[in-house]
Amino acid sequence: MRQRFPFAALFLLFPLLVPTAHTQTSLDTIDSVVNHAVDDHLFPGAVVVIGHDGKIVFRKAYGMRSLEPAREPMTVDTIFDMASLTKPTMTALAVMQLCDEGKLDVNEAVAKYIPEFAVNGKQSITIRQLLTHYSGLPPDLDLKAQWQGKQEAFNRAFNSVLAHPPGARFQYSDINYIVLGALVERISGLTLDEYAQRFIIGPLGLDHCRYLPPESWIPQIAPTQYDENGKMLRGTVHDPTARRMGGVAGHAGLFCSADDAAAYAQNLLDKLAGRPSKFPLSRAMLEKMIVPEQPATGTALRGFGWDIDSPYSSNRGTLFPVGSFGHTGFTGTSMWIDPVSDTYVIVLTNAVHPNGGKSINSVRSEVADAAARAFGVIPDGGALAAHITGYNESLSGSRRWAARNGEVKTGIDVLEADHFSELAELAKSHGGKLRLGLLTNQTGVDGAGRRTIDILFHEAAAAVPGLTLETLFSPEHGISGSADHPGIANSTDTATGLSVISLYGNSDAERHPSIDTLSKLDAVVVDLQDAGVRFYTYETVVRYFLEAAAKTGTTILILDRPDPINGSLVQGPLSDPGTESYVNPMPLPVRHGMTLGELARYFNQQLHLNAPLTVVQMQGWQRGDWFDSTGLEWINPSPNLRNLEEATTYPALGLIETTNVSVGRGTDTPFQLLGAPWIDSLALAKYLNHFDRPGVRFVPTSFTPQSPYPYAGTLCHGVQVIVTDRNVFDAPETGILIASALEHLFAGNFDVKKINTLLANQSVLTALENGDDPGKIASGWDEALHAFEEQRKSALLYPER
């Protein structure tokens, strides 16, 4: 998920500024860049203002303000039609002010405040989705029809039809901000221009910034383009929709000088840095505006109003880090702000004058780069992005690169390389003797494929005087990992003759290590490959050992292994407190993003167990590594997780496997299939694909599971889950989407209540039973996920990068 990061700390954590003697030389290159663009007729003229460390360090006008009907030179006090810069500077700020006052909630549906907006399937669209352009609404109102007036525009926006399912994809849309403008007016009781003047422009002291500029400003305003009647627009908004609305709209209509834009940016930076500031928003709420707030799987990074990294953020250039922010306007305006280097870059042009403009993206980028070079901004390799978003700069919208060629040493490899020093220290603390137990299965092997059992029994015993491996413990599926039934009996390991105590008996007591057994051991080593999913029972067994060890004083030593589905992505609803079970060790999201060692630390901290715990960390593993980036051999952690593809979809289909459907157990592709005899596969696939979820598609299929699994020998119809991009695939949300689809299409057959065995979240179950939109259901657990991510930080052991 997205991570919050306090921007005031960025100045300490990211020292990107390097003293340079070439500051003025670098800024002087802006002259050649802009003059060359003027000579190439990319725009008639421009004003560039750059601020750094609280001061304006560059302020120049270039070229002509007007070419037609008369030629006028550009001046630094020229006022520009700001176009879409209206969105973040006025409308989004107004929305966040109302949020700060408790008058709205960005996670609520727009229809809560504007009921008439709910028509045509828009009842679940949230204010957050409007702010970040993930609503699914089309780009603009239909201008082919003859209509006029603000209220008519509102009515058309409220009655618009979705182009895409809400939350599914980024689509820049003026309708989003037309609706947000209406929202501000509905809640405040003021027109948008009145609200902006009273609560934004006035408090900031901006003298040449407003909607509907007065006649006296006209000579100072840069003209834009001839309108449909052949009249040159000057002081009248260029955007045709805003013009039909009377010049005041949430998406366009603001006029502003470069100096006032600079004052706006400087006050914003001052507020972020904790300096005296007139910026009319609390610092905490401002920080929400400028960090990624789009859906966790969104591929365009958008704050509330501000652009961070999307197809529209070319004005960032190539040197300012992902994590800085800004916006552009169609008329040729742009603003980019970098709180780390304490810099803003404003480039205002009337590029559409006189007959429509050309692309000026390259000019914006070159000016930004010149400013960045002048102040010694060094490309940070994505460090800022990783800290505030968890994203890597080279892969927008993905928390990590797709893969890398890593060489990971697991805990047992590190233990061997250290000549068992951790065990030697334990032996010393126990008077030169160390009675060991070992919780493991077939995944407990070193890089050479040797069993951890044999390594501890022979090599560790020889290296550490007094060490003896005395007892083995096995989790679900047994010591060999091949049993797929409860009631696994105790056994003996033939190679060593050691007793194997099964912790997957029929009763609850038979799934806990006994206090009596642990009291006879000085330490228990744990070497298990986890699946990174809350209901995978190896995690619960580790909790049970910690609880017992807290009573006996036995040390638990975890030989850590990777989270196979990476440790960066944290997804899905948290289980409810009080629902703990063998498939739910404690309140956790479905996909928690922790290794077993980190999870043990989390249990110890959050449950206040204070058990003696040591984690032998891996070497070379990074949080964003999927298993195929580790260089390790895949060993099935359980009979039906046979490869990384199945592990990737397991948090989706595993979530619903306790209902009355087959999830492909008893086929060659478990956890990639979903079906039942009563499902219409074509209808289900069509319905699911309609939601257009990022990174996943659904293909109609039929299959026949084999014994002893559900529907053995019976033809099942359903879908195959195809992951097209694992870095944006939200598996638990997909599981909820599937459950919602089954309840919607096959309510008479699907037993949705049974999902709660693994879901363990009553509010989500109730929402499914009520037929709530699956996107709205998913947004409902966002706040709890943020809180969990904060809680887990102290338990983490491995870096993002």
PDB file of C-alpha atoms in Angstrom, residues 234-354:
ATOM      1  CA  ARG A 234      -8.385  37.701 -23.650  1.00  0.00           C
ATOM      2  CA  GLY A 235      -9.564  37.689 -20.062  1.00  0.00           C
ATOM      3  CA  THR A 236     -12.164  35.089 -21.006  1.00  0.00           C
ATOM      4  CA  VAL A 237     -11.321  31.523 -20.094  1.00  0.00           C
ATOM      5  CA  HIS A 238      -9.877  29.457 -22.926  1.00  0.00           C
ATOM      6  CA  ASP A 239     -11.359  26.107 -21.863  1.00  0.00           C
ATOM      7  CA  PRO A 240     -14.625  25.725 -23.817  1.00  0.00           C
ATOM      8  CA  THR A 241     -16.471  23.843 -21.078  1.00  0.00           C
ATOM      9  CA  ALA A 242     -15.521  26.382 -18.418  1.00  0.00           C
ATOM     10  CA  ARG A 243     -16.491  29.137 -20.849  1.00  0.00           C
ATOM     11  CA  ARG A 244     -19.968  27.658 -21.270  1.00  0.00           C
ATOM     12  CA  MET A 245     -20.172  27.504 -17.467  1.00  0.00           C
ATOM     13  CA  GLY A 246     -19.654  31.252 -17.207  1.00  0.00           C
ATOM     14  CA  GLY A 247     -15.917  31.226 -16.591  1.00  0.00           C
ATOM     15  CA  VAL A 248     -15.940  29.577 -13.151  1.00  0.00           C
ATOM     16  CA  ALA A 249     -15.339  25.844 -12.913  1.00  0.00           C
ATOM     17  CA  GLY A 250     -13.464  23.331 -10.807  1.00  0.00           C
ATOM     18  CA  HIS A 251     -11.254  22.263 -13.685  1.00  0.00           C
ATOM     19  CA  ALA A 252     -10.341  25.624 -15.256  1.00  0.00           C
ATOM     20  CA  GLY A 253     -10.993  29.369 -15.083  1.00  0.00           C
ATOM     21  CA  LEU A 254      -8.235  30.768 -12.867  1.00  0.00           C
ATOM     22  CA  PHE A 255      -6.102  33.688 -14.083  1.00  0.00           C
ATOM     23  CA  CYS A 256      -2.821  34.437 -12.335  1.00  0.00           C
ATOM     24  CA  SER A 257       0.511  36.195 -12.703  1.00  0.00           C
ATOM     25  CA  ALA A 258       3.826  34.378 -12.338  1.00  0.00           C
ATOM     26  CA  ASP A 259       4.620  36.379  -9.209  1.00  0.00           C
ATOM     27  CA  ASP A 260       1.401  35.285  -7.520  1.00  0.00           C
ATOM     28  CA  ALA A 261       1.983  31.698  -8.621  1.00  0.00           C
ATOM     29  CA  ALA A 262       5.434  31.971  -7.046  1.00  0.00           C
ATOM     30  CA  ALA A 263       3.926  33.310  -3.814  1.00  0.00           C
ATOM     31  CA  TYR A 264       1.514  30.369  -3.769  1.00  0.00           C
ATOM     32  CA  ALA A 265       4.339  27.863  -4.251  1.00  0.00           C
ATOM     33  CA  GLN A 266       6.582  29.515  -1.656  1.00  0.00           C
ATOM     34  CA  ASN A 267       3.880  29.542   0.995  1.00  0.00           C
ATOM     35  CA  LEU A 268       3.178  25.892   0.251  1.00  0.00           C
ATOM     36  CA  LEU A 269       6.863  24.997   0.701  1.00  0.00           C
ATOM     37  CA  ASP A 270       7.045  27.047   3.880  1.00  0.00           C
ATOM     38  CA  LYS A 271       4.054  25.224   5.359  1.00  0.00           C
ATOM     39  CA  LEU A 272       5.594  21.841   4.539  1.00  0.00           C
ATOM     40  CA  ALA A 273       8.903  22.817   6.117  1.00  0.00           C
ATOM     41  CA  GLY A 274       7.290  24.161   9.283  1.00  0.00           C
ATOM     42  CA  ARG A 275       8.286  27.754   8.534  1.00  0.00           C
ATOM     43  CA  PRO A 276       5.935  30.753   8.948  1.00  0.00           C
ATOM     44  CA  SER A 277       3.408  30.538   6.128  1.00  0.00           C
ATOM     45  CA  LYS A 278       0.116  31.979   4.937  1.00  0.00           C
ATOM     46  CA  PHE A 279      -0.869  28.734   3.225  1.00  0.00           C
ATOM     47  CA  PRO A 280      -4.508  28.179   4.236  1.00  0.00           C
ATOM     48  CA  LEU A 281      -4.396  24.483   5.149  1.00  0.00           C
ATOM     49  CA  SER A 282      -3.051  22.479   8.048  1.00  0.00           C
ATOM     50  CA  ARG A 283       0.350  20.946   7.487  1.00  0.00           C
ATOM     51  CA  ALA A 284      -0.979  17.420   8.069  1.00  0.00           C
ATOM     52  CA  MET A 285      -3.695  17.828   5.468  1.00  0.00           C
ATOM     53  CA  LEU A 286      -1.290  19.455   3.005  1.00  0.00           C
ATOM     54  CA  GLU A 287       1.003  16.449   3.286  1.00  0.00           C
ATOM     55  CA  LYS A 288      -1.912  14.249   2.225  1.00  0.00           C
ATOM     56  CA  MET A 289      -2.298  16.314  -0.937  1.00  0.00           C
ATOM     57  CA  ILE A 290       1.236  15.709  -2.172  1.00  0.00           C
ATOM     58  CA  VAL A 291       1.814  11.998  -1.558  1.00  0.00           C
ATOM     59  CA  PRO A 292       0.344   9.218  -3.715  1.00  0.00           C
ATOM     60  CA  GLU A 293      -3.330   8.795  -2.918  1.00  0.00           C
ATOM     61  CA  GLN A 294      -4.392   6.783  -5.968  1.00  0.00           C
ATOM     62  CA  PRO A 295      -5.460   3.119  -5.614  1.00  0.00           C
ATOM     63  CA  ALA A 296      -2.603   0.938  -4.387  1.00  0.00           C
ATOM     64  CA  THR A 297      -2.405  -0.759  -7.767  1.00  0.00           C
ATOM     65  CA  GLY A 298      -2.645   2.471  -9.763  1.00  0.00           C
ATOM     66  CA  THR A 299       0.074   2.983 -12.335  1.00  0.00           C
ATOM     67  CA  ALA A 300      -0.082   6.791 -12.328  1.00  0.00           C
ATOM     68  CA  LEU A 301       0.985   8.447  -9.085  1.00  0.00           C
ATOM     69  CA  ARG A 302      -1.416  11.206  -8.129  1.00  0.00           C
ATOM     70  CA  GLY A 303      -1.855  13.150  -4.931  1.00  0.00           C
ATOM     71  CA  PHE A 304      -5.020  15.043  -4.101  1.00  0.00           C
ATOM     72  CA  GLY A 305      -4.945  17.415  -7.062  1.00  0.00           C
ATOM     73  CA  TRP A 306      -1.196  17.274  -7.624  1.00  0.00           C
ATOM     74  CA  ASP A 307       0.597  15.140 -10.186  1.00  0.00           C
ATOM     75  CA  ILE A 308       3.560  13.101  -8.913  1.00  0.00           C
ATOM     76  CA  ASP A 309       4.419  10.657 -11.672  1.00  0.00           C
ATOM     77  CA  SER A 310       2.047  10.140 -14.568  1.00  0.00           C
ATOM     78  CA  PRO A 311       1.951  10.643 -18.332  1.00  0.00           C
ATOM     79  CA  TYR A 312       1.316  14.336 -17.585  1.00  0.00           C
ATOM     80  CA  SER A 313       4.343  15.019 -15.351  1.00  0.00           C
ATOM     81  CA  SER A 314       6.938  15.886 -18.005  1.00  0.00           C
ATOM     82  CA  ASN A 315       7.471  19.250 -16.315  1.00  0.00           C
ATOM     83  CA  ARG A 316       9.304  17.421 -13.515  1.00  0.00           C
ATOM     84  CA  GLY A 317      12.236  16.942 -15.869  1.00  0.00           C
ATOM     85  CA  THR A 318      14.724  14.151 -15.342  1.00  0.00           C
ATOM     86  CA  LEU A 319      16.493  15.324 -12.169  1.00  0.00           C
ATOM     87  CA  PHE A 320      13.837  16.293  -9.641  1.00  0.00           C
ATOM     88  CA  PRO A 321      12.869  13.091  -7.813  1.00  0.00           C
ATOM     89  CA  VAL A 322       9.673  11.124  -8.121  1.00  0.00           C
ATOM     90  CA  GLY A 323       7.952  12.355  -4.990  1.00  0.00           C
ATOM     91  CA  SER A 324       8.171  16.017  -5.902  1.00  0.00           C
ATOM     92  CA  PHE A 325       4.939  17.268  -7.467  1.00  0.00           C
ATOM     93  CA  GLY A 326       3.292  19.740  -9.805  1.00  0.00           C
ATOM     94  CA  HIS A 327       0.753  20.243 -12.585  1.00  0.00           C
ATOM     95  CA  THR A 328       0.348  21.688 -16.043  1.00  0.00           C
ATOM     96  CA  GLY A 329      -2.315  23.640 -17.896  1.00  0.00           C
ATOM     97  CA  PHE A 330      -3.428  23.224 -21.498  1.00  0.00           C
ATOM     98  CA  THR A 331      -2.810  26.875 -22.370  1.00  0.00           C
ATOM     99  CA  GLY A 332       0.925  26.385 -21.689  1.00  0.00           C
ATOM    100  CA  THR A 333       1.243  26.854 -17.939  1.00  0.00           C
ATOM    101  CA  SER A 334       3.105  24.670 -15.464  1.00  0.00           C
ATOM    102  CA  MET A 335       4.339  24.529 -11.879  1.00  0.00           C
ATOM    103  CA  TRP A 336       6.693  22.000 -10.270  1.00  0.00           C
ATOM    104  CA  ILE A 337       7.587  21.936  -6.569  1.00  0.00           C
ATOM    105  CA  ASP A 338      10.356  19.951  -4.866  1.00  0.00           C
ATOM    106  CA  PRO A 339      10.248  20.102  -1.060  1.00  0.00           C
ATOM    107  CA  VAL A 340      13.570  18.285  -0.719  1.00  0.00           C
ATOM    108  CA  SER A 341      15.656  20.916  -2.501  1.00  0.00           C
ATOM    109  CA  ASP A 342      13.209  23.654  -1.411  1.00  0.00           C
ATOM    110  CA  THR A 343      12.673  24.663  -5.025  1.00  0.00           C
ATOM    111  CA  TYR A 344       9.795  25.586  -7.304  1.00  0.00           C
ATOM    112  CA  VAL A 345       9.807  26.123 -11.070  1.00  0.00           C
ATOM    113  CA  ILE A 346       7.037  28.122 -12.748  1.00  0.00           C
ATOM    114  CA  VAL A 347       6.795  28.362 -16.518  1.00  0.00           C
ATOM    115  CA  LEU A 348       3.834  30.356 -17.832  1.00  0.00           C
ATOM    116  CA  THR A 349       3.173  30.665 -21.546  1.00  0.00           C
ATOM    117  CA  ASN A 350       0.217  31.239 -23.822  1.00  0.00           C
ATOM    118  CA  ALA A 351       1.260  28.433 -26.165  1.00  0.00           C
ATOM    119  CA  VAL A 352      -2.205  28.210 -27.732  1.00  0.00           C
ATOM    120  CA  HIS A 353      -1.894  31.766 -29.098  1.00  0.00           C
ATOM    121  CA  PRO A 354      -3.001  32.623 -31.669  1.00  0.00           C
TER     122      PRO A 354
END
